[in-house]
Short mmCIF file of C-alpha atoms in Angstrom, two decimals:
data_model
loop_
_atom_site.label_atom_id
_atom_site.label_comp_id
_atom_site.label_asym_id
_atom_site.label_seq_id
_atom_site.Cartn_x
_atom_site.Cartn_y
_atom_site.Cartn_z
CA MET A 1 0.00 0.00 0.00
CA ASP A 2 1.52 3.29 -1.00
CA ARG A 3 2.92 5.61 1.60
CA SER A 4 0.75 8.59 0.79
CA ARG A 5 -2.43 6.54 1.22
CA VAL A 6 -1.37 5.46 4.69
CA ALA A 7 -0.34 9.03 5.45
CA MET A 8 -3.75 10.33 4.40
CA LEU A 9 -5.50 7.69 6.49
CA ARG A 10 -3.35 8.61 9.44
CA GLU A 11 -4.28 12.26 9.00
CA LEU A 12 -7.97 11.36 8.95
CA GLN A 13 -7.51 9.43 12.18
CA GLU A 14 -5.75 12.35 13.81
CA ILE A 15 -8.48 14.80 12.85
CA GLU A 16 -11.24 12.46 13.91
CA PHE A 17 -9.57 11.83 17.26
CA ALA A 18 -9.34 15.56 17.90
CA LEU A 19 -13.01 15.92 17.01
CA VAL A 20 -13.95 13.19 19.47
CA GLU A 21 -12.01 15.06 22.16
CA LEU A 22 -13.68 18.36 21.32
CA ASN A 23 -17.02 16.61 21.24
CA LEU A 24 -16.48 15.32 24.77
CA TYR A 25 -15.33 18.75 25.94
CA LEU A 26 -18.33 20.47 24.35
CA ASP A 27 -20.68 17.98 26.02
CA THR A 28 -19.72 19.54 29.35
CA HIS A 29 -18.96 23.04 28.07
CA PRO A 30 -21.61 23.67 25.37
CA ASN A 31 -21.23 27.46 25.58
CA ASP A 32 -17.47 27.54 25.04
CA ASN A 33 -17.34 29.44 21.77
CA LYS A 34 -13.62 28.99 21.30
CA ALA A 35 -14.04 25.22 21.48
CA LEU A 36 -17.07 25.41 19.19
CA SER A 37 -15.23 27.34 16.49
CA THR A 38 -12.27 25.00 16.75
CA PHE A 39 -14.66 22.09 16.38
CA ASN A 40 -16.27 23.66 13.29
CA ASN A 41 -12.91 24.33 11.65
CA LEU A 42 -11.76 20.78 12.25
CA ALA A 43 -15.04 19.32 11.02
CA ALA A 44 -14.71 21.27 7.77
CA HIS A 45 -11.10 20.17 7.51
CA LEU A 46 -12.15 16.56 7.99
CA ALA A 47 -14.79 16.76 5.27
CA LYS A 48 -12.21 18.13 2.82
CA ALA A 49 -9.62 15.52 3.78
CA LYS A 50 -12.17 12.74 3.31
CA LYS A 51 -13.12 14.06 -0.14
CA ASN A 52 -9.48 14.16 -1.18
CA TYR A 53 -8.92 10.63 0.03
CA GLU A 54 -11.98 9.23 -1.68
CA ALA A 55 -11.18 11.02 -4.93
CA ARG A 56 -7.89 9.15 -5.05
CA TYR A 57 -8.55 5.84 -3.32
CA GLY A 58 -12.24 5.17 -3.36
CA PRO A 59 -14.84 5.05 -0.60
CA LEU A 60 -13.89 5.12 3.05
CA ILE A 61 -17.11 3.43 4.08
CA ASN A 62 -19.42 1.36 1.94
CA PHE A 63 -22.49 3.64 2.01
CA GLY A 64 -24.00 6.63 3.66
CA HIS A 65 -21.13 8.98 3.04
CA SER A 66 -20.06 9.70 -0.52
CA GLY A 67 -23.35 9.12 -2.30
CA PRO A 68 -23.92 7.20 -5.55
CA VAL A 69 -20.90 5.64 -7.26
CA ASN A 70 -20.42 4.81 -10.92
CA SER A 71 -18.42 1.67 -10.25
CA TRP A 72 -18.52 -0.61 -7.23
CA ASN A 73 -14.89 -0.20 -6.21
CA TRP A 74 -15.66 -0.84 -2.58
CA ILE A 75 -14.42 -4.38 -3.09
CA ASP A 76 -11.09 -3.35 -4.58
CA GLU A 77 -7.99 -4.09 -2.62
CA PRO A 78 -7.00 -3.66 0.16
CA TRP A 79 -9.58 -4.52 2.78
CA PRO A 80 -9.31 -2.28 5.87
CA TRP A 81 -7.65 -5.01 7.92
CA GLU A 82 -5.03 -5.47 5.25
CA ILE A 83 -3.73 -1.94 5.59
CA GLU A 84 -0.29 -1.86 7.20
CA TYR A 85 0.37 1.40 9.01
CA MET B 1 -9.15 22.63 50.21
CA THR B 2 -8.56 24.01 53.67
CA GLU B 3 -5.78 22.46 55.65
CA GLN B 4 -7.71 20.04 57.86
CA ASP B 5 -6.68 18.13 60.89
CA TYR B 6 -7.55 14.64 59.78
CA THR B 7 -7.62 13.39 63.32
CA THR B 8 -10.89 15.19 64.08
CA VAL B 9 -13.88 12.90 63.85
CA GLU B 10 -16.64 14.55 61.84
CA ASN B 11 -19.03 11.71 61.17
CA SER B 12 -19.66 8.06 61.83
CA ALA B 13 -17.60 7.09 58.76
CA ASP B 14 -14.55 8.61 60.40
CA THR B 15 -15.21 6.57 63.48
CA LEU B 16 -16.16 3.30 61.82
CA SER B 17 -13.36 3.32 59.28
CA HIS B 18 -10.66 3.86 61.91
CA CYS B 19 -8.35 0.91 62.60
CA PRO B 20 -6.41 1.16 65.85
CA GLY B 21 -2.69 1.49 65.28
CA ILE B 22 -3.19 3.01 61.84
CA PRO B 23 -3.43 6.79 61.36
CA ARG B 24 -7.05 7.96 61.11
CA LEU B 25 -7.60 8.31 57.36
CA ARG B 26 -10.71 9.86 55.85
CA LEU B 27 -12.58 7.93 53.18
CA ALA B 28 -11.61 9.03 49.68
CA THR B 29 -13.53 11.90 48.10
CA ALA B 30 -13.65 12.10 44.31
CA TYR B 31 -13.60 15.44 42.57
CA ILE B 32 -13.16 16.74 39.04
CA PRO B 33 -11.63 20.19 38.72
CA PRO B 34 -13.38 22.27 36.05
CA GLN B 35 -11.48 22.29 32.75
CA MET B 36 -10.85 25.48 30.76
CA PHE B 37 -10.16 25.34 27.06
CA ARG B 38 -6.66 26.72 26.72
CA GLU B 39 -4.53 25.10 24.10
CA MET B 40 -4.31 21.83 22.21
CA PHE B 41 -1.57 19.39 21.35
CA PRO B 42 -0.70 19.21 17.65
CA LEU B 43 -3.07 16.63 16.19
CA SER B 44 -0.49 13.89 15.60
CA GLU B 45 0.82 14.32 19.15
CA ALA B 46 -2.73 14.26 20.54
CA LEU B 47 -3.45 10.92 18.90
CA ASN B 48 -0.21 9.46 20.29
CA LYS B 49 -0.76 10.83 23.77
CA GLY B 50 -4.42 9.89 23.91
CA THR B 51 -5.71 13.38 24.64
CA LEU B 52 -6.04 16.67 22.85
CA PHE B 53 -5.60 18.68 26.04
CA PRO B 54 -2.19 19.09 27.72
CA GLU B 55 -3.88 19.60 31.09
CA LEU B 56 -5.35 16.08 30.88
CA TYR B 57 -2.12 14.34 29.89
CA ARG B 58 -0.87 12.55 32.98
CA PRO B 59 0.74 9.21 32.18
CA TYR B 60 1.86 6.88 34.93
CA ARG B 61 5.59 7.46 35.41
CA ARG B 62 7.65 4.32 35.65
CA TYR B 63 9.60 4.48 38.89
CA PRO B 64 12.39 1.98 39.50
CA MET B 65 11.15 -0.79 41.77
CA LYS B 66 12.83 -1.53 45.12
CA GLY B 67 16.35 -2.72 44.53
CA GLU B 68 16.29 -1.58 40.91
CA VAL B 69 18.88 1.06 40.17
#
């Protein structure tokens, strides 16, 4: 698996982890505007990063995210558990 | 937390939990200090450290065991 694909996946994981953390913080501090704007920026960043990844490597999840596909490349290699980080 | 004299008996727990010969220790009290959003670790560091917030990063230090140099 090529390096840049793993690097992009890693970046997605990093952004998503930060969003989970901000989510937990906002659960107990819903009025913290600084945290809210940070959350919004990161969420937008995540959406862009996911689009870039999918444009190059195909769908991240099998449905519910990137909408209709013209070819069913979900089954192309590698399966998620075959990815070596 | 005010400096308290832990030998004073305030309630039945203090009395019942006391073992003679052992210093009178109060039952544990859990608390969570309020967190303020200050700064964040860089994202890659946050994922490695398991938290986005430096104030929550508190790994167990490995101290040498008895007899270990």
